[in-house]
Amino acid sequence: MTKLFKKLPTHIAIIMDGNGRWATKRGMPRNYGHKEGVNAIERTIEACLKYNIKYCTFFAFSTENWKRSKEEIDGIFQLLREYISINDNIFLEKEVKLKHIGVIEPFPDDLKSALVNIENKTEKFDKLTITFALNYGGRDEIIRGVNTLLQSGQKQIDENQFSSILDTKDLPDPDFIIRTSGEQRVSNFMLYQMAYSEFYFPKICWPSFNEKHFIKSLQVFEKRKRRYGGV
Ligand code: FPP
């Protein structure tokens, strides 16, 4: 493919916001918004493959999302379950690596095994790494990391060592964080990793996010001048 963009983010992280509002506006239950949100995830993964993005992370379930109704939480688990079952072979065919960050311990057993199974099967691929943040919170991740360090008896560490005890130890920091729906908040996502991330807040709700919005996002990133504190 001809070079479409002067520069691309290596790692895009997405806060998929607006599913509930999108559904309510259409007179539908909130879980319908999440279901359409899964289609937007699929479109985005296709776009990552097409435009050669190496890492894409989706904030699918936060440590705070347990406050939602049981019906909504079970609905999200069911979507994840179906997604893994449908995509089991597709990930292998497309050579896409799937992983998660966050603590899946409290998730239903069958879902945990399905996740671990697909992660093991796709571990060797490096064309595109898709990460689902599941029961993930940036503060929780940092505190878990600090406790790991305390238990190991370390007295002093550097930034590299700290990065290596985070859930994201095998991922580069996100260059570009997209939050849909027009809300401009970080909501406990990748707090340590976002030190030098560029942010973009398109107004579109997540279920409507498509290739056109993806290209627009890449164009926004292309224009950003990253200085990392320099001049
Ligand atoms: C945010 O919108 C969305 C979520 C908290 C859940 C996102 C989950 C999925 C798209 C399904 C997960 C499945 C897979 C395959 C990863 P919101 O509900 O907070 O929207 P609102 O602000 O309009 O209420």
PDB file of N, CA, C and O in Angstrom, residues 48 69 110 137 153 189 193 196:
ATOM      1  N   CYS A  48      -6.851  -1.369  11.791  1.00  0.00           N
ATOM      2  CA  CYS A  48      -5.469  -1.457  12.299  1.00  0.00           C
ATOM      3  C   CYS A  48      -4.630  -2.302  11.349  1.00  0.00           C
ATOM      4  O   CYS A  48      -3.486  -1.958  11.031  1.00  0.00           O
ATOM      5  N   SER A  69     -25.506  -2.383  36.677  1.00  0.00           N
ATOM      6  CA  SER A  69     -26.471  -3.441  37.030  1.00  0.00           C
ATOM      7  C   SER A  69     -25.903  -4.805  36.643  1.00  0.00           C
ATOM      8  O   SER A  69     -25.090  -4.908  35.714  1.00  0.00           O
ATOM      9  N   ASP A 110     -15.656 -19.950  32.793  1.00  0.00           N
ATOM     10  CA  ASP A 110     -15.584 -20.321  31.370  1.00  0.00           C
ATOM     11  C   ASP A 110     -14.980 -19.183  30.544  1.00  0.00           C
ATOM     12  O   ASP A 110     -14.232 -19.413  29.595  1.00  0.00           O
ATOM     13  N   GLY A 137      -7.971  -0.911  36.055  1.00  0.00           N
ATOM     14  CA  GLY A 137      -7.944   0.466  36.541  1.00  0.00           C
ATOM     15  C   GLY A 137      -6.486   0.855  36.675  1.00  0.00           C
ATOM     16  O   GLY A 137      -5.672   0.046  37.155  1.00  0.00           O
ATOM     17  N   GLY A 153      10.936  -7.084  48.355  1.00  0.00           N
ATOM     18  CA  GLY A 153      11.915  -6.483  49.258  1.00  0.00           C
ATOM     19  C   GLY A 153      12.772  -5.390  48.618  1.00  0.00           C
ATOM     20  O   GLY A 153      13.745  -4.939  49.217  1.00  0.00           O
ATOM     21  N   PHE A 189      -7.600   5.266  33.214  1.00  0.00           N
ATOM     22  CA  PHE A 189      -7.051   4.420  32.146  1.00  0.00           C
ATOM     23  C   PHE A 189      -5.559   4.709  31.983  1.00  0.00           C
ATOM     24  O   PHE A 189      -5.154   5.858  31.839  1.00  0.00           O
ATOM     25  N   GLN A 193       1.208   5.037  31.962  1.00  0.00           N
ATOM     26  CA  GLN A 193       1.682   4.878  30.580  1.00  0.00           C
ATOM     27  C   GLN A 193       1.379   6.092  29.703  1.00  0.00           C
ATOM     28  O   GLN A 193       1.940   6.248  28.633  1.00  0.00           O
ATOM     29  N   TYR A 196       3.244  10.684  27.958  1.00  0.00           N
ATOM     30  CA  TYR A 196       3.484  11.475  26.744  1.00  0.00           C
ATOM     31  C   TYR A 196       2.507  11.141  25.617  1.00  0.00           C
ATOM     32  O   TYR A 196       2.798  11.382  24.443  1.00  0.00           O
TER      33      TYR A 196
END
